[in-house]
Short mmCIF file of C-alpha atoms and ligand atoms in Angstrom, two decimals:
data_model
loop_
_atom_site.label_atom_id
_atom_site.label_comp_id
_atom_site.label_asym_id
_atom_site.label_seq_id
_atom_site.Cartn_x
_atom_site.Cartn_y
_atom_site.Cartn_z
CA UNK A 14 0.00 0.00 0.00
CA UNK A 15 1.19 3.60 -1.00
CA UNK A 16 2.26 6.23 1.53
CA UNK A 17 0.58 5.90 4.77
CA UNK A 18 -1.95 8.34 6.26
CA UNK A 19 -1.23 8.13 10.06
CA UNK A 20 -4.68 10.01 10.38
CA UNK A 21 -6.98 6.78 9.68
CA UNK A 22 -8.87 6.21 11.65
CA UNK A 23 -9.67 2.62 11.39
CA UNK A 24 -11.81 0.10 13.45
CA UNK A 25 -15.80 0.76 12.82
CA UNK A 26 -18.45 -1.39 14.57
CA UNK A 27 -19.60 -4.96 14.24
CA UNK A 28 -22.44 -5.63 11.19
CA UNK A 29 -24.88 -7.47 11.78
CA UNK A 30 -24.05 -9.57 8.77
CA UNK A 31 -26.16 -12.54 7.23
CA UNK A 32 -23.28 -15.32 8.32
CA UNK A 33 -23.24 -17.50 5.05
CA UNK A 34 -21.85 -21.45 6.14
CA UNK A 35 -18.62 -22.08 4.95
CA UNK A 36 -19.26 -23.89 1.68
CA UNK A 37 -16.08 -26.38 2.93
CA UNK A 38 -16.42 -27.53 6.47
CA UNK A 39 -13.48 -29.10 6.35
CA UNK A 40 -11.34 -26.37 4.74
CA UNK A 41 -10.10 -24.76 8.51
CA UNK A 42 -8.98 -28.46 9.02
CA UNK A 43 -7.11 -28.66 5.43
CA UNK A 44 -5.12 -25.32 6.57
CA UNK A 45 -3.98 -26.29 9.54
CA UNK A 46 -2.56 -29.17 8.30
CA UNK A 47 -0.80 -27.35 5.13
CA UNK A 48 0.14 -24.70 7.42
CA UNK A 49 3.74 -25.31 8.44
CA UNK A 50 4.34 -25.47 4.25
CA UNK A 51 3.14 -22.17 3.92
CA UNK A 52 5.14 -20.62 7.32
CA UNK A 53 7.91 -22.13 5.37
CA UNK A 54 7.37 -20.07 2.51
CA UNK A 55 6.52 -16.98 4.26
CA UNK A 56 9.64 -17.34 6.09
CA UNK A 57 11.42 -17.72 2.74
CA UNK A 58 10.01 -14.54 1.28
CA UNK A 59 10.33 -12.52 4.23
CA UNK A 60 14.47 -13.01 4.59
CA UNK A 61 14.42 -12.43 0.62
CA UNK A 62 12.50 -9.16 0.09
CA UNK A 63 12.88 -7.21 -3.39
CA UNK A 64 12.27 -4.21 -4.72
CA UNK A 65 9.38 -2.64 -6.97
CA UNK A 66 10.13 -4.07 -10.69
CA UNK A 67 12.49 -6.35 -9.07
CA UNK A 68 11.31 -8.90 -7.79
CA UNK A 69 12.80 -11.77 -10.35
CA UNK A 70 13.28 -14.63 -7.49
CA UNK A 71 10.39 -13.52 -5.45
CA UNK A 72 8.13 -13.99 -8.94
CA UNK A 73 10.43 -17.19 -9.45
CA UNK A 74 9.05 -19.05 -6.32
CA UNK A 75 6.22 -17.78 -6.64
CA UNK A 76 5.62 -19.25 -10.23
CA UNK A 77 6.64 -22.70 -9.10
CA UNK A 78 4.41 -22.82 -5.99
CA UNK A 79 1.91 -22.73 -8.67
CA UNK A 80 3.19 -24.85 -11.13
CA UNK A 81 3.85 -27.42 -8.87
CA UNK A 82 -0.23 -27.81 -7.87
CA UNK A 83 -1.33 -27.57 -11.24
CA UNK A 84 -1.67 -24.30 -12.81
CA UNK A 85 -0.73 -23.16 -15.94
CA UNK A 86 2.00 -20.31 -15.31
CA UNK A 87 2.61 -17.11 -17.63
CA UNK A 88 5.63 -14.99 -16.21
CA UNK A 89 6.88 -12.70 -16.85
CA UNK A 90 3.75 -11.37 -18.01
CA UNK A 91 3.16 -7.40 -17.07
CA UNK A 92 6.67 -6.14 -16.99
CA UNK A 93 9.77 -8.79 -16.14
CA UNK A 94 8.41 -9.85 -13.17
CA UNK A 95 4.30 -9.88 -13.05
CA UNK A 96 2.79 -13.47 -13.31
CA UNK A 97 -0.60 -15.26 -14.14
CA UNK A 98 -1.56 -18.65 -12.94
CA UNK A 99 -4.53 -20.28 -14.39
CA UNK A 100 -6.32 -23.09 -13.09
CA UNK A 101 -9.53 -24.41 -15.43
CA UNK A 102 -12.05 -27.09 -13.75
CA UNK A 103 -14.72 -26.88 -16.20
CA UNK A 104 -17.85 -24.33 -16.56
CA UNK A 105 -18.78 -21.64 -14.45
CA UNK A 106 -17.42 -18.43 -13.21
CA UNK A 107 -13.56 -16.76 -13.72
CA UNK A 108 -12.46 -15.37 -10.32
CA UNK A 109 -9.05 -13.66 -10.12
CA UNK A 110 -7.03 -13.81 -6.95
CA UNK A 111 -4.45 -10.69 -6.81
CA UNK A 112 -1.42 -11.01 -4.41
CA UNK A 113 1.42 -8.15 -4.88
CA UNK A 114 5.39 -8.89 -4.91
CA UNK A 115 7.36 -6.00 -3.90
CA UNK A 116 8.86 -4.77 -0.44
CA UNK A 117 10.61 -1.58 0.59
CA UNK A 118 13.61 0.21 1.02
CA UNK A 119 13.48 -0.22 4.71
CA UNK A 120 15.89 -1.27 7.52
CA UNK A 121 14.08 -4.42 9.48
CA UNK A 122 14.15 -3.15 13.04
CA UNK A 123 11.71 -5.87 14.44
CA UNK A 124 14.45 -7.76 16.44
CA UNK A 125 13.01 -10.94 15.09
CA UNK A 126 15.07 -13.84 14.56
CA UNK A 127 13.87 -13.71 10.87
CA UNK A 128 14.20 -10.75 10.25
CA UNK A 129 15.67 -9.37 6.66
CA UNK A 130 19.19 -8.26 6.30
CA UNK A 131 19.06 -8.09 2.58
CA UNK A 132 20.47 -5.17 1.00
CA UNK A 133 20.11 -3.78 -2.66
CA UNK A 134 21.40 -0.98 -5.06
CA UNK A 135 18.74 0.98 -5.95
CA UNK A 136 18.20 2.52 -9.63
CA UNK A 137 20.54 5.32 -8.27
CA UNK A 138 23.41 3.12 -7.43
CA UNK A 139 22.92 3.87 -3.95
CA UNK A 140 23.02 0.34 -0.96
CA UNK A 141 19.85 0.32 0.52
CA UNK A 142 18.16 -2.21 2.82
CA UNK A 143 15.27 -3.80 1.71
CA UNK A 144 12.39 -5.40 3.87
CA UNK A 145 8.54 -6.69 3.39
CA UNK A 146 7.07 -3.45 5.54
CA UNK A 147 4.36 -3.23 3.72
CA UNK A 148 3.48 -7.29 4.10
CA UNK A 149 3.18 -8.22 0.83
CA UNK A 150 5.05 -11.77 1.99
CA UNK A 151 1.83 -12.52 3.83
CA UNK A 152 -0.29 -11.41 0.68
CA UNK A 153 1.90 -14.29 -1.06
CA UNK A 154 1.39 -16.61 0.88
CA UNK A 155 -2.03 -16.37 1.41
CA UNK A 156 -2.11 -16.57 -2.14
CA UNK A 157 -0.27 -19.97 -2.38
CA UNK A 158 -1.96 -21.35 0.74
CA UNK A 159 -5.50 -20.04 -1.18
CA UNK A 160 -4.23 -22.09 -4.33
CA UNK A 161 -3.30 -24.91 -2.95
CA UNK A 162 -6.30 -24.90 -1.15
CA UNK A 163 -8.46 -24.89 -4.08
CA UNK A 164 -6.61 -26.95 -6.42
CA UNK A 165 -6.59 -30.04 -3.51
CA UNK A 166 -10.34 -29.26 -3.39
CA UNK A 167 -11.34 -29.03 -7.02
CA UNK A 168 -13.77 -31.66 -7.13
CA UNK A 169 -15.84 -29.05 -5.09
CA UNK A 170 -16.28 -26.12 -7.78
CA UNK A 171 -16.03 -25.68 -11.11
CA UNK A 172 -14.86 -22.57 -13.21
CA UNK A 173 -11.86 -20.68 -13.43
CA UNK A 174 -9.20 -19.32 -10.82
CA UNK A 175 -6.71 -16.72 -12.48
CA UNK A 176 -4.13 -15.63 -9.63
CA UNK A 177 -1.65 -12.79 -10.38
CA UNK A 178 1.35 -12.03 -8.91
CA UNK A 179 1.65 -8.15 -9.43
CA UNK A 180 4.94 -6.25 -9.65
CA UNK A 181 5.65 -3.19 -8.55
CA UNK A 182 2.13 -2.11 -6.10
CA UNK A 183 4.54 0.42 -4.26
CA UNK A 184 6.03 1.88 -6.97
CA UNK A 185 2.32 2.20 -8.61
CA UNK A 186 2.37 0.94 -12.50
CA UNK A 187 2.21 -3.55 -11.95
CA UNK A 188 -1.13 -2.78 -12.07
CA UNK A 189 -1.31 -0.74 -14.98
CA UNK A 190 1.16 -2.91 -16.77
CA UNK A 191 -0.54 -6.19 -16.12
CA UNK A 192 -3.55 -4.64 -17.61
CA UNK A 193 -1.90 -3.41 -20.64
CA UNK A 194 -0.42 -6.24 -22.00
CA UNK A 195 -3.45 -7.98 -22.37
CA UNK A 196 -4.47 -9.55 -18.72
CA UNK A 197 -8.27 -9.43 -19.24
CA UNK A 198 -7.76 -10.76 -22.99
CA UNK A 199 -4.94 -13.04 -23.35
CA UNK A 200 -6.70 -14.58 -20.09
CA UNK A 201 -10.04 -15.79 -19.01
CA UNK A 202 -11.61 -12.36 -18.13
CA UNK A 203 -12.53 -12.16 -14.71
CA UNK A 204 -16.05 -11.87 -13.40
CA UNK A 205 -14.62 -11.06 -9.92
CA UNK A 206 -11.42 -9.74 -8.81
CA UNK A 207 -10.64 -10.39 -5.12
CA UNK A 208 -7.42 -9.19 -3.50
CA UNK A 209 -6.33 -8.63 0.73
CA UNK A 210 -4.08 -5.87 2.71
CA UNK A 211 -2.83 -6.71 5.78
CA UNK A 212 -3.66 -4.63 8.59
CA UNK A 213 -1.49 -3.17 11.16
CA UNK A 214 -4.38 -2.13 13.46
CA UNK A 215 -7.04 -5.33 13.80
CA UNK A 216 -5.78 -8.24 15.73
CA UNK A 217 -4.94 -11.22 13.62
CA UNK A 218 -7.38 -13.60 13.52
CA UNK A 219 -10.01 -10.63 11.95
CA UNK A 220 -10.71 -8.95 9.15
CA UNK A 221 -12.34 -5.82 8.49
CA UNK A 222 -13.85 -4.49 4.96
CA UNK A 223 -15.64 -0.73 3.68
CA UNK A 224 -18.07 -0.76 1.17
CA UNK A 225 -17.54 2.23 -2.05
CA UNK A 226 -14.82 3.60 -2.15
CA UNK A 227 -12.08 2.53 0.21
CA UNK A 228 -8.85 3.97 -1.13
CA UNK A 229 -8.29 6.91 -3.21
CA UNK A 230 -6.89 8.87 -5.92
CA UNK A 231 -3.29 9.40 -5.76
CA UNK A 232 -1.95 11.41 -7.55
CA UNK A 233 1.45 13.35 -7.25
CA UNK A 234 2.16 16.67 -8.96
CA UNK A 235 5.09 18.40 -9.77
CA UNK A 236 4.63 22.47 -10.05
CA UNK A 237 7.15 25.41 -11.28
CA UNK A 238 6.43 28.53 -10.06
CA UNK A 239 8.52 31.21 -12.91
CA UNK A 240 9.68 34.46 -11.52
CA UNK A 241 12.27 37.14 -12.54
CA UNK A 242 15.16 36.39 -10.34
CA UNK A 243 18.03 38.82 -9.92
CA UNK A 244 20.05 40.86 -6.83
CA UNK A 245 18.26 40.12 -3.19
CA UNK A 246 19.16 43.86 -2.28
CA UNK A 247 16.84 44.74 -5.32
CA UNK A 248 13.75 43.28 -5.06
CA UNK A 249 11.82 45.98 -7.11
CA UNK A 250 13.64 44.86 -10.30
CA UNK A 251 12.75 41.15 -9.79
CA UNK A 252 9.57 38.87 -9.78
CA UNK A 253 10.54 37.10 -6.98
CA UNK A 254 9.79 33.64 -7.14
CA UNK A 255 10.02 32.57 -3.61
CA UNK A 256 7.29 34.96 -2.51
CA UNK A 257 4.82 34.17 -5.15
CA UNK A 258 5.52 29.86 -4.13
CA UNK A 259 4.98 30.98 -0.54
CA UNK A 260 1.40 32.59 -1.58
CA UNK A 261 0.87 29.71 -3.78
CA UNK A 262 1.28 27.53 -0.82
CA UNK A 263 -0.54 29.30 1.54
CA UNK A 264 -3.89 29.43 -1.05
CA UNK A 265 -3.74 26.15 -2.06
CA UNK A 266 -4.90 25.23 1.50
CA UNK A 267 -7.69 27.23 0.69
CA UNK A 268 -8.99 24.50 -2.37
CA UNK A 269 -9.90 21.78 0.41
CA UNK A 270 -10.54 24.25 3.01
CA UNK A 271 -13.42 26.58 1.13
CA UNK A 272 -14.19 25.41 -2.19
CA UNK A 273 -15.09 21.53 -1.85
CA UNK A 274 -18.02 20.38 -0.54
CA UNK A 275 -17.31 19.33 3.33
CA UNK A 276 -18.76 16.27 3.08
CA UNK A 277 -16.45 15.11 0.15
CA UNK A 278 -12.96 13.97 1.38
CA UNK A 279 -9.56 15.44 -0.39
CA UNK A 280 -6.09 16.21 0.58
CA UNK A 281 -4.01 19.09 -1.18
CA UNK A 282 -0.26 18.45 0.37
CA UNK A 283 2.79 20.67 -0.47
CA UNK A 284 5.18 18.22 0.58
CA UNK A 285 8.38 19.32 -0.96
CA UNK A 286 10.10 23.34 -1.76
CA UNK A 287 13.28 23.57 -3.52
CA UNK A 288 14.14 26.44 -4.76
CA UNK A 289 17.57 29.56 -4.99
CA UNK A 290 21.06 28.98 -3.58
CA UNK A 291 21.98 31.76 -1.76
CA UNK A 292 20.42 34.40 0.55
CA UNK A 293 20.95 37.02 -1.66
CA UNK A 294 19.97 35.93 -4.98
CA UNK A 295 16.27 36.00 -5.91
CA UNK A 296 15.45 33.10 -8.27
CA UNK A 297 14.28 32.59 -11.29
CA UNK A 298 12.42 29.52 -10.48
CA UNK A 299 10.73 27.30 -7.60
CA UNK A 300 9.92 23.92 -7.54
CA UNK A 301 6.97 22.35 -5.60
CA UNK A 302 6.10 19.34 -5.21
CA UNK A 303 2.44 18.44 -4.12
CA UNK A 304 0.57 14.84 -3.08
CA UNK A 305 -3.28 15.13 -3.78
CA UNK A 306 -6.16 12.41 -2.45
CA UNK A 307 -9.93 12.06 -3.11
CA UNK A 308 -11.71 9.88 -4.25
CA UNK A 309 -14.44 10.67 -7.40
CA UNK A 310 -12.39 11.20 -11.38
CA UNK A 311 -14.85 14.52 -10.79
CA UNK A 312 -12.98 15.94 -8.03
CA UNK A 313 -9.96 14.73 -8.95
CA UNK A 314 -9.88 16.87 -12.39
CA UNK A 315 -11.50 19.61 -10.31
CA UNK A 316 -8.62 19.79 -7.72
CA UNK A 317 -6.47 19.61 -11.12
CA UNK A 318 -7.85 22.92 -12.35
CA UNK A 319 -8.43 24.96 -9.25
CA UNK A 320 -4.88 24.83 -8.77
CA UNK A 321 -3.76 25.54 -12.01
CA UNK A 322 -6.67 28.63 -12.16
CA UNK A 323 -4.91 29.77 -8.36
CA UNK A 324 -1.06 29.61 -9.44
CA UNK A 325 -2.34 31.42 -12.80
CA UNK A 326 -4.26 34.40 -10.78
CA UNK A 327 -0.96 34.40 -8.30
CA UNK A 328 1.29 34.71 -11.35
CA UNK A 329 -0.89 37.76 -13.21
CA UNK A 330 -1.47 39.73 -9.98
CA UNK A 331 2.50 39.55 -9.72
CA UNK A 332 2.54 40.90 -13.37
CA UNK A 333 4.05 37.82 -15.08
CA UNK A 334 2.82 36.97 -18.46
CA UNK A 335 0.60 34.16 -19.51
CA UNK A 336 4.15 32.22 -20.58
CA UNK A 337 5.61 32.42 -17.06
CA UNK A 338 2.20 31.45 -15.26
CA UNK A 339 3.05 28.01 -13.51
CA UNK A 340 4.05 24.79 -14.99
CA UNK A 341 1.42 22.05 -13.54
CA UNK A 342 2.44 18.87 -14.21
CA UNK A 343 0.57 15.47 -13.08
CA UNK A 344 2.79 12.40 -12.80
CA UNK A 345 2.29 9.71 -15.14
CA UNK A 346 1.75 7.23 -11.79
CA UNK A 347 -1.35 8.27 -10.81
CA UNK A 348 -3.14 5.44 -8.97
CA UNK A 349 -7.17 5.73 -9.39
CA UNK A 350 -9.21 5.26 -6.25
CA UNK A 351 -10.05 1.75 -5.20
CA UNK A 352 -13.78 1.03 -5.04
CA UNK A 353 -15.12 -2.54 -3.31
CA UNK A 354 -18.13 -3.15 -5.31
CA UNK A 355 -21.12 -2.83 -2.73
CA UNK A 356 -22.87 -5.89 -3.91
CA UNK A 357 -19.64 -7.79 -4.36
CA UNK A 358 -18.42 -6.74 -0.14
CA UNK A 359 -21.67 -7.63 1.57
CA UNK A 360 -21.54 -11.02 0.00
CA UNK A 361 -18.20 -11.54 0.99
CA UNK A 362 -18.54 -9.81 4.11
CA UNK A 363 -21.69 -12.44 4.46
CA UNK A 364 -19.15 -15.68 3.88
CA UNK A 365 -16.55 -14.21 6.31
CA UNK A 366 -18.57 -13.87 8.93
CA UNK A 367 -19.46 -17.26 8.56
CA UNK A 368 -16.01 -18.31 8.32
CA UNK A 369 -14.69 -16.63 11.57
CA UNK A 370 -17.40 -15.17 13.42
CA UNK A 371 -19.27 -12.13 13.19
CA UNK A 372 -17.62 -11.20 16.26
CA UNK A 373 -13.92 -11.21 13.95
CA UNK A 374 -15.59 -9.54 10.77
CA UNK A 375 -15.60 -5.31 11.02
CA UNK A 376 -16.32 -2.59 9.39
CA UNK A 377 -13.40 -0.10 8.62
CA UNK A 378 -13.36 3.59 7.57
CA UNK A 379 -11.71 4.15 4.10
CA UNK A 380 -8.44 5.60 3.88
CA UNK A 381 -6.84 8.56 1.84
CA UNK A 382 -3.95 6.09 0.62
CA UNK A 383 -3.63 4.38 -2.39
CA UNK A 384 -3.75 1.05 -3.98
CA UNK A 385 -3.92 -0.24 -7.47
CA UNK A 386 -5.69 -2.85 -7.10
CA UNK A 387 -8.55 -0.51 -7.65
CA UNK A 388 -7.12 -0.33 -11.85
CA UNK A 389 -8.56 -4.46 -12.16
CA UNK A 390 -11.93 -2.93 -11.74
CA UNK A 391 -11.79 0.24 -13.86
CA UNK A 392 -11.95 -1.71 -17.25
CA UNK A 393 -14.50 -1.40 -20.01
CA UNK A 394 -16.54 -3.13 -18.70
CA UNK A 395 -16.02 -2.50 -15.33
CA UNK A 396 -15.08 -5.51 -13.11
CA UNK A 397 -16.36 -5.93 -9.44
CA UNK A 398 -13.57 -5.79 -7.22
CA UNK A 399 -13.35 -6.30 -3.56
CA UNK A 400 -10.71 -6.06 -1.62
CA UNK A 401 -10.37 -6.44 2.55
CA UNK A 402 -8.10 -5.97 5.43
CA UNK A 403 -6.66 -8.79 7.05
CA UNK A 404 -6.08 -8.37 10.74
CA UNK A 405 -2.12 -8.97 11.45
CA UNK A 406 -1.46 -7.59 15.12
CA UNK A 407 -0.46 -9.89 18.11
CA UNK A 408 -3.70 -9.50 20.11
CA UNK A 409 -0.97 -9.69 23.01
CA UNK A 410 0.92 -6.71 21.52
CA UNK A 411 -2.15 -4.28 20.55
CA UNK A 412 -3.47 -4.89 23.95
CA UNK A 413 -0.15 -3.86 25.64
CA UNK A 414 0.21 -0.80 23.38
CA UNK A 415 -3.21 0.11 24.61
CA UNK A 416 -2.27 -0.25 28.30
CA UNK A 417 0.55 2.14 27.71
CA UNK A 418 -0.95 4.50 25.43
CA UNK A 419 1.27 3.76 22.58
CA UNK A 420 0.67 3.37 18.68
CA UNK A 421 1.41 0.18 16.68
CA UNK A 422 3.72 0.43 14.55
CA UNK A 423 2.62 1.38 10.95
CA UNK A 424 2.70 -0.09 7.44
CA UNK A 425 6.14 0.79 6.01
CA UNK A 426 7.63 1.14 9.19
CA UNK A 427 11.07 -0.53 9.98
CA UNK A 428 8.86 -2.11 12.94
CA UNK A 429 5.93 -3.68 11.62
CA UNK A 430 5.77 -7.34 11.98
CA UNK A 431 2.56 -9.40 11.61
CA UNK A 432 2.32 -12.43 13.58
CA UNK A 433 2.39 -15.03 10.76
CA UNK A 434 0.23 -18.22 11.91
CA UNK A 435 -3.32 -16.58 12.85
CA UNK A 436 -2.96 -14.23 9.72
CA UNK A 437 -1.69 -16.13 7.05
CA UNK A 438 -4.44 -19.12 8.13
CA UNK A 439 -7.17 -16.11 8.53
CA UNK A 440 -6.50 -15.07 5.08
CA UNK A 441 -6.48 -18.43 3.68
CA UNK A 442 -9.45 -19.40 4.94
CA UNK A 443 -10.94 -16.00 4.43
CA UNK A 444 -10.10 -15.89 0.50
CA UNK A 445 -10.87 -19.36 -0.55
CA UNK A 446 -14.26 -19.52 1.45
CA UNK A 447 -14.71 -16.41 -0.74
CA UNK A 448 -13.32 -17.58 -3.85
CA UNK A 449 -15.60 -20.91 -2.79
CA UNK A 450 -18.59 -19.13 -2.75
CA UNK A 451 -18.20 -17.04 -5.91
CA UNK A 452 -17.88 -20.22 -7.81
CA UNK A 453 -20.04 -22.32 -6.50
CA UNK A 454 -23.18 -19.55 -7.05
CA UNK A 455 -22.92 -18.29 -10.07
CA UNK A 456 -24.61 -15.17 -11.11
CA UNK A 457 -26.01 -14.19 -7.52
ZN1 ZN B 22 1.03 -2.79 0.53
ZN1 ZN B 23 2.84 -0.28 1.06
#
């Protein structure tokens, strides 16, 4: 998942959900038994972490775990690294299973006996650490343990499974590349798409879910404010630069703040100024660089243009012309906001409470971060997506940090570590009672 917001506020209430039997009694037995395979493998992928676009050995293993329980295996499909398993059992309905590959440039400060000590060099040339922070070794397994799962039990369903491994989810673009060389048509198309997070706030052992929209638009944008630079002890011959960025700043608060609706969440963030050398030297030029969240295409293009209209009216009330008005540009790696398909989560939401409990199956407000997962739904036609939170926190360890008044520690930090055998199990069971369930009721 893309750059936390430590603002979310997460856990909701309880729903009083329908509880829909698990269509496999026997399927919490099955995953206990295959468990210690798949600890092995997470153990595996957690001491060999890769980065975004990088992950050749991760997508290696990966491959072969499928292979070796029957699926058919295209890698590298979707850049060098992105993979498809297939697995056909006859007619009925296509549902694809999504698990991302890539970890972090983070230094593992867990203390845990597995920990990663894996460094890299980065596309800079620059040593840096590298470490699952983000989880994406438990969304791997899960996705084995789910496949293995369902290929042992294929004499219960019949249709299609299509699981991906997706490059690059940090980095933004495995997504986007998956879907671009032909996912939904070299492939059985998918009439679901079903894909986890882990969780760094819900105990392991739970899940939690939100209905809509549940992750947003990310986009990040890149802005050059033009002056007329020249001698700091002569302002009145210069447009100064630095000034006008500093107003631009300061009104850009103003787009969230009074001219969207209140009701309709966005984030305008000025994260990075560079701009002159010296104290005494106005420059000709500033660079911002800005992070903007919602979560409808319509605000999105509307934050778009009230900044561009803003940095414009700031650049002719300074007296530039209409050539040295701002430069706006919008990164290519804009991530489109994730929406769970309503209909889609409350039958899911229905099968995982009947799974675990109702009592383990919660609500959760959305978030302002980003995920592009959301992209296997935005196709034409649109695909129902639907994808959950799966709890990952030492109930032992959340209740401590609640004694004390202290915070867990977040995705992507150096500290985060999941307890693997309640959440990799959890999401097992959770994804192929819902794969289960899609297949074996068609058109519901
Ligand atoms: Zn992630
Ligand atoms: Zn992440």
């Amino acid at each position: 998942m893309k750059y936390l917001s430590l603002l979310c506020c997460l856990l909701g209430s309880c729903l009083a959900l329908p509880a829909q039997q698990s269509s496999l009694p026997e399927l919490p037995a099955w995953i206990d038994q295959d468990y210690p395979y798949l600890e092995s493998l997470y153990l595996h992928l957690h001491t060999h972490p890769e980065l975004s676009f990088y992950e050749f050995e991760t997508a290696k293993r990966i491959a072969e775990e499928l292979r070796s329980v029957g699926y058919t295996v295209s890698a590298p499909f979707g850049g060098s690294t992105g993979l498809v398993g297939v697995l056909e059992n006859g007619e009925g309905p296509t549902v694809l299973v999504r698990a991302d590959l890539d970890a972090l440039p983070v230094a593992e400060e867990t203390g845990l006996p597995y920990a990663s000590r894996v460094t890299t060099t980065d596309e800079a040339g620059n040593t840096v650490p590298v470490m699952h922070a983000c989880g994406h070794d438990v969304h791997m397994s899960v996705l084995v343990g789910t496949a293995r799962a369902l290929a042992a039990q294929r004499d219960q369903w019949s249709g299609r499974l299509v699981l991906i491994g997706q490059p690059a989810e940090e980095r933004s673009g495995g997504a986007k590349a998956m879907l671009k060389e032909g996912l939904y048509e070299k492939f059985p198309r998918p009439d679901y798409a079903l894909a986890l997070h882990v969780n760094e706030q819900l105990p392991a052992g739970s899940v939690g879910y939100c209905s809509g929209f549940a992750m947003a638009n990310v986009d990040m944008v890149d802005i050059t404010v033009y002056g007329r630079g020249g001698h700091g002890a002569a302002p009145h011959l210069t447009i100064d630069p630095v000034v006008l960025a500093a107003r631009l700043i300061l009104d850009l608060q103003t787009i969230v703040s009074r001219e969207l609706d209140p009701l309709a969440p966005a984030v305008v963030t000025v994260g990075a100024i560079h701009g002159g050398a010296k104290g005494n030297v106005i420059p000709d030029q500033v660079e911002l660089q800005l992070t903007l969240r919602s979560y409808s295409d319509e605000l999105r293009n509307g934050i778009i243009e009230k900044i561009e209209r803003i940095g414009n009216g700031l650049a002719a009330s300074a007296g530039l012309s209409e050539q040295e008005y701002p430069k706006v540009v919008v990164r290519d790696e804009y991530t489109p906001a994730l929406y769970n398909d309503p209909k889609l989560t409350e039958r899911i939401a229905g099968v995982f409470a009947g799974a675990l409990g109702k009592e383990q199956v919660v609500t959760v407000d959305p978030r302002m971060v980003g995920e592009d997962f959301g992209r296997f739904g935005r196709t034409d036609p649109r695909v129902p997506i639907f994808l959950y939170w799966l709890g990952s926190v030492d109930p032992a360890k959340k209740a401590e940090a609640e004694r004390n008044g202290q915070t867990l520690p977040a995705l992507h930090s150096s500290r985060y570590a999941p307890l693997p055998e309640p959440t990799i199990k959890t999401g097992v069971l959770t994804m192929s009672a819902a794969v289960l369930h899609l297949l074996q009721n068609p058109g519901k």
